[in-house]
Short mmCIF file of C-alpha atoms in Angstrom, two decimals:
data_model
loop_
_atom_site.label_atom_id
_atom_site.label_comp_id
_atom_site.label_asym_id
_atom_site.label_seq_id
_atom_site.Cartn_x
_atom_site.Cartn_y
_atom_site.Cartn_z
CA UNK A 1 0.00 0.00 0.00
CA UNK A 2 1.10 3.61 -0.61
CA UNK A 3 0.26 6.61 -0.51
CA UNK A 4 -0.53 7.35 -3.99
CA UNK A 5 -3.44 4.42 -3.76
CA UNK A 6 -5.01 5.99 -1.26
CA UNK A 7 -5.46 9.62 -2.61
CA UNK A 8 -7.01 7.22 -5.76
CA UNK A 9 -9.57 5.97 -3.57
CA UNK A 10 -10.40 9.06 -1.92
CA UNK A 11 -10.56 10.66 -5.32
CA UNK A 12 -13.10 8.13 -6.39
CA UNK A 13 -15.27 8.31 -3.79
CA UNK A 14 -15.81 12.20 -4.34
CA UNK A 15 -15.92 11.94 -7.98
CA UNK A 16 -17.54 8.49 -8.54
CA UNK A 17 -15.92 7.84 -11.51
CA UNK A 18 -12.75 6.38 -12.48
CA UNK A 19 -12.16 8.32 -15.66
CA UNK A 20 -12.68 11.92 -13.82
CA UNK A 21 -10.28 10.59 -10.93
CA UNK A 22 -8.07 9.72 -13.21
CA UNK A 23 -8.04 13.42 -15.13
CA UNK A 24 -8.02 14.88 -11.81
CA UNK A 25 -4.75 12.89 -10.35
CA UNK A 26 -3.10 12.99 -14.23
CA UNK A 27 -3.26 9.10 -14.68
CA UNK A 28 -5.57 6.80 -17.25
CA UNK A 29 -7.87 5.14 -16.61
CA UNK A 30 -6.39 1.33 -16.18
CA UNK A 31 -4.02 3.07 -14.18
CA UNK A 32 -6.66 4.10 -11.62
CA UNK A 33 -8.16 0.42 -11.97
CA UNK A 34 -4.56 -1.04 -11.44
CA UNK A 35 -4.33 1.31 -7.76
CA UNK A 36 -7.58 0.30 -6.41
CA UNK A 37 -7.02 -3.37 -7.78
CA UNK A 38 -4.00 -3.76 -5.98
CA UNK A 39 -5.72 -2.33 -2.81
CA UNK A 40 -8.33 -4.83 -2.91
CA UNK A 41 -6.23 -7.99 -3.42
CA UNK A 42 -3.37 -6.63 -0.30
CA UNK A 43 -6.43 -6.35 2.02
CA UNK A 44 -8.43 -9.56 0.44
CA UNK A 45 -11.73 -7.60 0.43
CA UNK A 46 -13.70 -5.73 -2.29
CA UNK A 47 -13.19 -1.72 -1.54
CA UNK A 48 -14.95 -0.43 -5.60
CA UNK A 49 -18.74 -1.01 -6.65
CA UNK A 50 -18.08 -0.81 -10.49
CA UNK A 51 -20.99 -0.12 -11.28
CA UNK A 52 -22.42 3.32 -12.78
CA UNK A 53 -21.79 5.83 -11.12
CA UNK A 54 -19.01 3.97 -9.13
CA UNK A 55 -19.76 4.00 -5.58
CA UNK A 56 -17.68 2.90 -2.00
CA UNK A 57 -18.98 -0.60 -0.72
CA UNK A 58 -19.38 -0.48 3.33
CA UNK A 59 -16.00 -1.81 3.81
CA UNK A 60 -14.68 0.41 1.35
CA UNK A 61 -16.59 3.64 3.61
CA UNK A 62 -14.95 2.08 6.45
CA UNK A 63 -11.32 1.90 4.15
CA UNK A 64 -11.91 5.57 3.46
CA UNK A 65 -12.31 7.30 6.83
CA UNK A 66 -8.66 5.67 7.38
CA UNK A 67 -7.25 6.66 4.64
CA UNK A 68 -8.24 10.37 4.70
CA UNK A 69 -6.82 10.69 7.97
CA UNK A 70 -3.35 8.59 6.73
CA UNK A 71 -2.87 11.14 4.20
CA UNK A 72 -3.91 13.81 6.05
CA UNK A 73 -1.38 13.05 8.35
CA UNK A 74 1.37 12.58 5.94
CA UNK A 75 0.48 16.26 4.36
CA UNK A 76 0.60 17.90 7.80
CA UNK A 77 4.08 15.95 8.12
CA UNK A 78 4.95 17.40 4.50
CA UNK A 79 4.09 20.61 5.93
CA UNK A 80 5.67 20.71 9.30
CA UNK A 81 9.01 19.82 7.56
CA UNK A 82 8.15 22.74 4.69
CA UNK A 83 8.11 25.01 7.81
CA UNK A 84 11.58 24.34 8.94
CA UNK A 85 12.26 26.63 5.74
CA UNK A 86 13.11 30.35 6.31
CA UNK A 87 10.67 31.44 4.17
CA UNK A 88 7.04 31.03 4.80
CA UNK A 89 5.31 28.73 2.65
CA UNK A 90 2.24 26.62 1.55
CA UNK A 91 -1.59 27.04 0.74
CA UNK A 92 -3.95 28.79 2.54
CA UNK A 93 -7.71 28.41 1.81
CA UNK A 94 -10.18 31.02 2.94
CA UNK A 95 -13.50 30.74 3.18
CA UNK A 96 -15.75 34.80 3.05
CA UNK A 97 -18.35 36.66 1.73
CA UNK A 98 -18.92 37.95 -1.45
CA UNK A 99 -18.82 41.05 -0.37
CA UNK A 100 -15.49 40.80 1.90
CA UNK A 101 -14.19 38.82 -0.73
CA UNK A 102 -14.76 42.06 -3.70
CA UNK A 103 -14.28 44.83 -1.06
CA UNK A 104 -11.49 43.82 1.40
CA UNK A 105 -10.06 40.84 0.32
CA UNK A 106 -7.64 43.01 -2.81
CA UNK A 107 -6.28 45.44 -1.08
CA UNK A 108 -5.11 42.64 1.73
CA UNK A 109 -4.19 39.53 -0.60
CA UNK A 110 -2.35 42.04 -2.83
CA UNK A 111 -0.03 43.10 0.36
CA UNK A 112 0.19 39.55 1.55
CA UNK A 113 1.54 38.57 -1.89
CA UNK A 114 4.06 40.77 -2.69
CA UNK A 115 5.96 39.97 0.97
CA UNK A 116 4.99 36.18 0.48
CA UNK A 117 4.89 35.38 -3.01
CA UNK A 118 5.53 31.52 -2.17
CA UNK A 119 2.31 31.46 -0.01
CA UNK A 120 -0.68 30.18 -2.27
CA UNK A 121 -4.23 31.28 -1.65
CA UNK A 122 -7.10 30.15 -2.81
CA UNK A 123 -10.72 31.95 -2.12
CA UNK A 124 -14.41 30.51 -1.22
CA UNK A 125 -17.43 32.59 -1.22
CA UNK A 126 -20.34 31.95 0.89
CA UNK A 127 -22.70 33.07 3.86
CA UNK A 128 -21.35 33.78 7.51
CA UNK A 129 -23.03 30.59 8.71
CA UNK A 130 -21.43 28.41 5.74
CA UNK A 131 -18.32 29.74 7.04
CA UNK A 132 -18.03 28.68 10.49
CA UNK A 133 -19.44 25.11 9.06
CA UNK A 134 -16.92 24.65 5.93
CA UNK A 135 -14.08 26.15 9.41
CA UNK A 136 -15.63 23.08 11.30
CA UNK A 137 -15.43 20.33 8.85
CA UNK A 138 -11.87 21.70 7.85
CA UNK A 139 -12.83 22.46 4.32
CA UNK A 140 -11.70 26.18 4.32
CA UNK A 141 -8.03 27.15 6.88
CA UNK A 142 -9.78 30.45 7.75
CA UNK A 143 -12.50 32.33 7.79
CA UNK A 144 -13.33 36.06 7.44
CA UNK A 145 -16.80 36.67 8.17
CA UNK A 146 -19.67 38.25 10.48
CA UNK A 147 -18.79 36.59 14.08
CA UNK A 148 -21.91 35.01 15.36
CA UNK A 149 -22.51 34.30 18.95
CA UNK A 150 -19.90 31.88 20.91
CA UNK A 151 -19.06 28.55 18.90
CA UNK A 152 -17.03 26.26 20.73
CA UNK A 153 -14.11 24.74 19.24
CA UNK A 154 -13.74 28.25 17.27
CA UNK A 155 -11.18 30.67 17.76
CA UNK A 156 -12.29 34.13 16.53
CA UNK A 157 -10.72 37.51 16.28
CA UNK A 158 -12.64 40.95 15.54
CA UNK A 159 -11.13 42.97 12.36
CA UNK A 160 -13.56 45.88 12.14
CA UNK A 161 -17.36 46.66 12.54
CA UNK A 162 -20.53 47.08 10.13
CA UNK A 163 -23.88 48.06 10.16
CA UNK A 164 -26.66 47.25 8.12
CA UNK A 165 -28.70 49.55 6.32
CA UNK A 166 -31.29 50.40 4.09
CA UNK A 167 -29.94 51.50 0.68
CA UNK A 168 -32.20 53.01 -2.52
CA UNK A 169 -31.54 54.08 -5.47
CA UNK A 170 -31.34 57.99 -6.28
CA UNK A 171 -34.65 57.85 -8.17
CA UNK A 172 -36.49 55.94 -5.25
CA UNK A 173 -38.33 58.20 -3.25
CA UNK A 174 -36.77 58.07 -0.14
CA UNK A 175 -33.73 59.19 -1.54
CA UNK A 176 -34.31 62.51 -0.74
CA UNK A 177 -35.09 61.79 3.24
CA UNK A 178 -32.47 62.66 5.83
CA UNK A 179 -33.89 59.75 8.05
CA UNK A 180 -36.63 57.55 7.90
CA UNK A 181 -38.64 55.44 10.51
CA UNK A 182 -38.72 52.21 10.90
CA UNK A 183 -42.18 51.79 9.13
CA UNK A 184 -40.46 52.51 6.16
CA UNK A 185 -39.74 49.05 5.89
CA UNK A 186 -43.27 47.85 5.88
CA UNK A 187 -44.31 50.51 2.92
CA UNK A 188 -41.47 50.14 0.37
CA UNK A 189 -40.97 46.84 -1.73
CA UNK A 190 -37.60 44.98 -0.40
CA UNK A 191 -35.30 43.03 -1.82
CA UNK A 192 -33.52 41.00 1.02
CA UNK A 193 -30.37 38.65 1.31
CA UNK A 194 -31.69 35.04 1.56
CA UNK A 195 -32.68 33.39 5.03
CA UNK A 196 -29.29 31.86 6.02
CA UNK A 197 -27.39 34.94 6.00
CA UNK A 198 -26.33 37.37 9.05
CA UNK A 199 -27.97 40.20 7.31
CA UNK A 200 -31.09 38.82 6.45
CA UNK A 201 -31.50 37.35 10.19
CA UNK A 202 -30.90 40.79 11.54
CA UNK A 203 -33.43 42.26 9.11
CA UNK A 204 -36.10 39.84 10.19
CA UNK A 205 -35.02 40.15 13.61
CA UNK A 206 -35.95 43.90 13.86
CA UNK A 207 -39.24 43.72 11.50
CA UNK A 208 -40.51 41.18 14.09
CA UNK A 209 -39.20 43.26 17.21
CA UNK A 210 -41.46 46.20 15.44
CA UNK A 211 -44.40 44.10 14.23
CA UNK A 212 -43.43 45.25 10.67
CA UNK A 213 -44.80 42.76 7.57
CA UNK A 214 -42.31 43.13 4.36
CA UNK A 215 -43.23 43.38 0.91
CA UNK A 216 -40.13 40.86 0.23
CA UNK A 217 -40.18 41.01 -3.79
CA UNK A 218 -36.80 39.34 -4.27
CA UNK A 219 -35.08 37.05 -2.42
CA UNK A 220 -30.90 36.49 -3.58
CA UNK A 221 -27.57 35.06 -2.09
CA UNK A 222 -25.06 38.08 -2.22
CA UNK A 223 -24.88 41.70 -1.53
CA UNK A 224 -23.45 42.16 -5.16
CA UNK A 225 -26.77 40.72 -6.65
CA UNK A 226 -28.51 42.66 -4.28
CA UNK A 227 -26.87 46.04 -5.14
CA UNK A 228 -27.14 45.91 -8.74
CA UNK A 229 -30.95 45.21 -8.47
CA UNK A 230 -31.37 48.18 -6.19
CA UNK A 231 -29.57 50.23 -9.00
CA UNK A 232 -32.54 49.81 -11.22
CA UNK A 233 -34.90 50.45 -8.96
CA UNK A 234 -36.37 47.41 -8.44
CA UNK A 235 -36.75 47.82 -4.81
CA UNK A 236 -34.74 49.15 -1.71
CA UNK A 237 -32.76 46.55 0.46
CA UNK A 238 -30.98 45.66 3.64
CA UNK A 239 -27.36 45.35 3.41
CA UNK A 240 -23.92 45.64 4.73
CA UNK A 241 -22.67 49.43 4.55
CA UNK A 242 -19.22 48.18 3.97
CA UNK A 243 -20.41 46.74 0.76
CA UNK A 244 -22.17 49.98 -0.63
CA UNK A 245 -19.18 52.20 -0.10
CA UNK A 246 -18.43 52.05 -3.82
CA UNK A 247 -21.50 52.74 -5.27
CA UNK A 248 -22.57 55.22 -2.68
CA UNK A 249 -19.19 57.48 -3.75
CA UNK A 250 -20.08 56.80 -6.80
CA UNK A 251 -23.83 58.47 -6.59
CA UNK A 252 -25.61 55.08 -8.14
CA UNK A 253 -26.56 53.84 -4.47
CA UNK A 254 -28.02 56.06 -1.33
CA UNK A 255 -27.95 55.06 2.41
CA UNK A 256 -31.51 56.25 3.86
CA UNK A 257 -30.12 56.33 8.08
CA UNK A 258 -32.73 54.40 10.11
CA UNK A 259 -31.95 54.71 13.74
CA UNK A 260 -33.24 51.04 14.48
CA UNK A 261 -30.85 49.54 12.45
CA UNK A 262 -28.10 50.77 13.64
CA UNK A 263 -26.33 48.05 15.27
CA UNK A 264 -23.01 47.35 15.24
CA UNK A 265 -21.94 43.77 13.88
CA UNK A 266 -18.19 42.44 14.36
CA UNK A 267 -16.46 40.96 11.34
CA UNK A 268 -13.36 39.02 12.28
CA UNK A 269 -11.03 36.16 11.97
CA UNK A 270 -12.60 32.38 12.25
CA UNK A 271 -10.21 29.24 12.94
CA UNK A 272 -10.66 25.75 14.27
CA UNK A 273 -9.07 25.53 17.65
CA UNK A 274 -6.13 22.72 18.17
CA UNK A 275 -5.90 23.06 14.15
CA UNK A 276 -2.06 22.55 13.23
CA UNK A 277 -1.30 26.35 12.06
CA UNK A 278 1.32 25.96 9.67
CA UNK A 279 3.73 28.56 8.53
CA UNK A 280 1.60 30.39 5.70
CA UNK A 281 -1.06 30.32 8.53
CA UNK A 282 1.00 31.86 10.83
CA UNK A 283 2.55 34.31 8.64
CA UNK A 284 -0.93 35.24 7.33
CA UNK A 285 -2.84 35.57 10.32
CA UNK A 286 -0.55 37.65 11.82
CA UNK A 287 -0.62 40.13 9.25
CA UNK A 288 -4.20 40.43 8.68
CA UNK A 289 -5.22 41.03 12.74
CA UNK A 290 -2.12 43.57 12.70
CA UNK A 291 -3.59 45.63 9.98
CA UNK A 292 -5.38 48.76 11.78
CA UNK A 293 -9.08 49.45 11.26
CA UNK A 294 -8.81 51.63 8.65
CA UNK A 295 -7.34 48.89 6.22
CA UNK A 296 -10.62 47.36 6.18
CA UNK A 297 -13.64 50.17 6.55
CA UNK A 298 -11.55 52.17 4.13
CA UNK A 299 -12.51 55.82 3.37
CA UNK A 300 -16.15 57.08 2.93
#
């Protein structure tokens, strides 16, 4: 058995398919056959259902859990000895926002890289709560999202504060309001961030605190989306003030100020606690919670 069989199998069980696995490790196809063949005749037991699409038999599930955490072992060994290097190296995964990920993320990554340039990152958009779960399952190396509530086995760090508010287009009619109430969310058609994000929570949060009923006419999965249908007027929406900074310079986007939704809402750091933190961890995370506010919240 080697190592090289096992990252087959795993391969196979995500892809169900020998010929993808085989694209994806850059071997054919009887090559593939030949690995897992020779895995099932060394431990006398069948590991493959050939059948389409190929799936794991039970005591090939059983095989797999073992072998993921062999060669996840040997590639925290790989990088432990990388890290005896003077220069900080290796891949770093992150797991943010849309919006963090268009607004922040540049100006940080484009730092990082020029000190580091043999650190790899790679980038993962989704919601706040996707976040902490993709953290959890070790799927992402860190997080930069909204911090929500105590999570044990989490190790969190705030980077900078936003609010949420209610943002119209310059032809809407309350884009010539100083302030507006709170009603003013029960009167004007909204289009809101879908359930599972931190915005959309907060919105429904303070509608229900108020005894306000929405007239929800779009429902979508990122501030971008969000903004550019606010733009033309479709509706007014609920969003993070960090991500309209652009657009409000820019006159295509207005911030009406509602005093009940002005909350504060800490967007930091996310790790898993105990996680092996190698080098281009290290070297990353450091920089990014030494970076003053500023560097984040930029200029209005």
């Amino acid at each position: 058995m080697n190592i090289s069989q096992l990252e087959t199998l795993i391969t196979i069980s995500k892809t169900m398919s020998f010929r993808k696995a085989g694209e994806l490790l850059n071997l054919t196809q009887p090559a593939v056959s030949a690995q897992i063949k020779s895995l099932e005749e060394e431990f006398k037991t069948q590991l493959v259902d050939r059948n389409q699409p190929v799936t794991l038999t039970d005591r090939g599930k059983v095989f797999l859990e073992h072998a993921e955490q062999i060669v996840g072992i040997v590639d925290e060994m790989k990088q432990r000895l990388a890290d005896l290097e003077e220069n900080p190296q290796g891949h770093i995964i992150l797991g943010t926002t849309t919006s963090i990920a268009i607004q922040i993320l540049p100006r940080i990554l484009s730092y990082f890289q020029d000190q580091f340039p043999h650190i790899k990152t790679s980038i993962s958009s989704m919601s706040s709560s996707q976040i902490y779960q993709h953290v959890e399952n070790g799927l992402v190396d860190v997080g930069i999202g909204y911090l929500i509530g105590r999570n044990p086995g989490m190790t969190t760090s705030t980077l900078y504060y936003d609010t949420f508010e209610l943002v119209v287009s310059p032809r809407h009619p309350l884009a010539h309001v100083k302030t507006a109430g709170i009603e003013a969310l029960g009167k004007t058609p909204l289009i809101l961030l879908s359930p599972d994000t931190v915005g959309r929570k907060f919105v429904d949060e303070v509608l229900a605190k108020h005894g306000i009923h929405p007239q929800v006419i779009m429902e979508l999965t990122s501030s971008e989306e969000v903004k550019r249908m606010v733009e033309l007027d479709l509706g007014a929406a609920v969003i993070s003030k960090q991500s309209v900074n652009s657009e409000v310079r820019a006159g295509t986007l207005k911030i009406v100020p509602i005093m009940e939704l002005e909350v504060t809402h800490p967007v930091g750091v996310i790790t898993k606690s105990g996680k092996y933190v190698n080098s281009a961890m290290r070297q990353f995370l450091s920089d990014l919670k030494g970076m003053p506010e500023t560097q984040f919240i930029g200029s209005e």
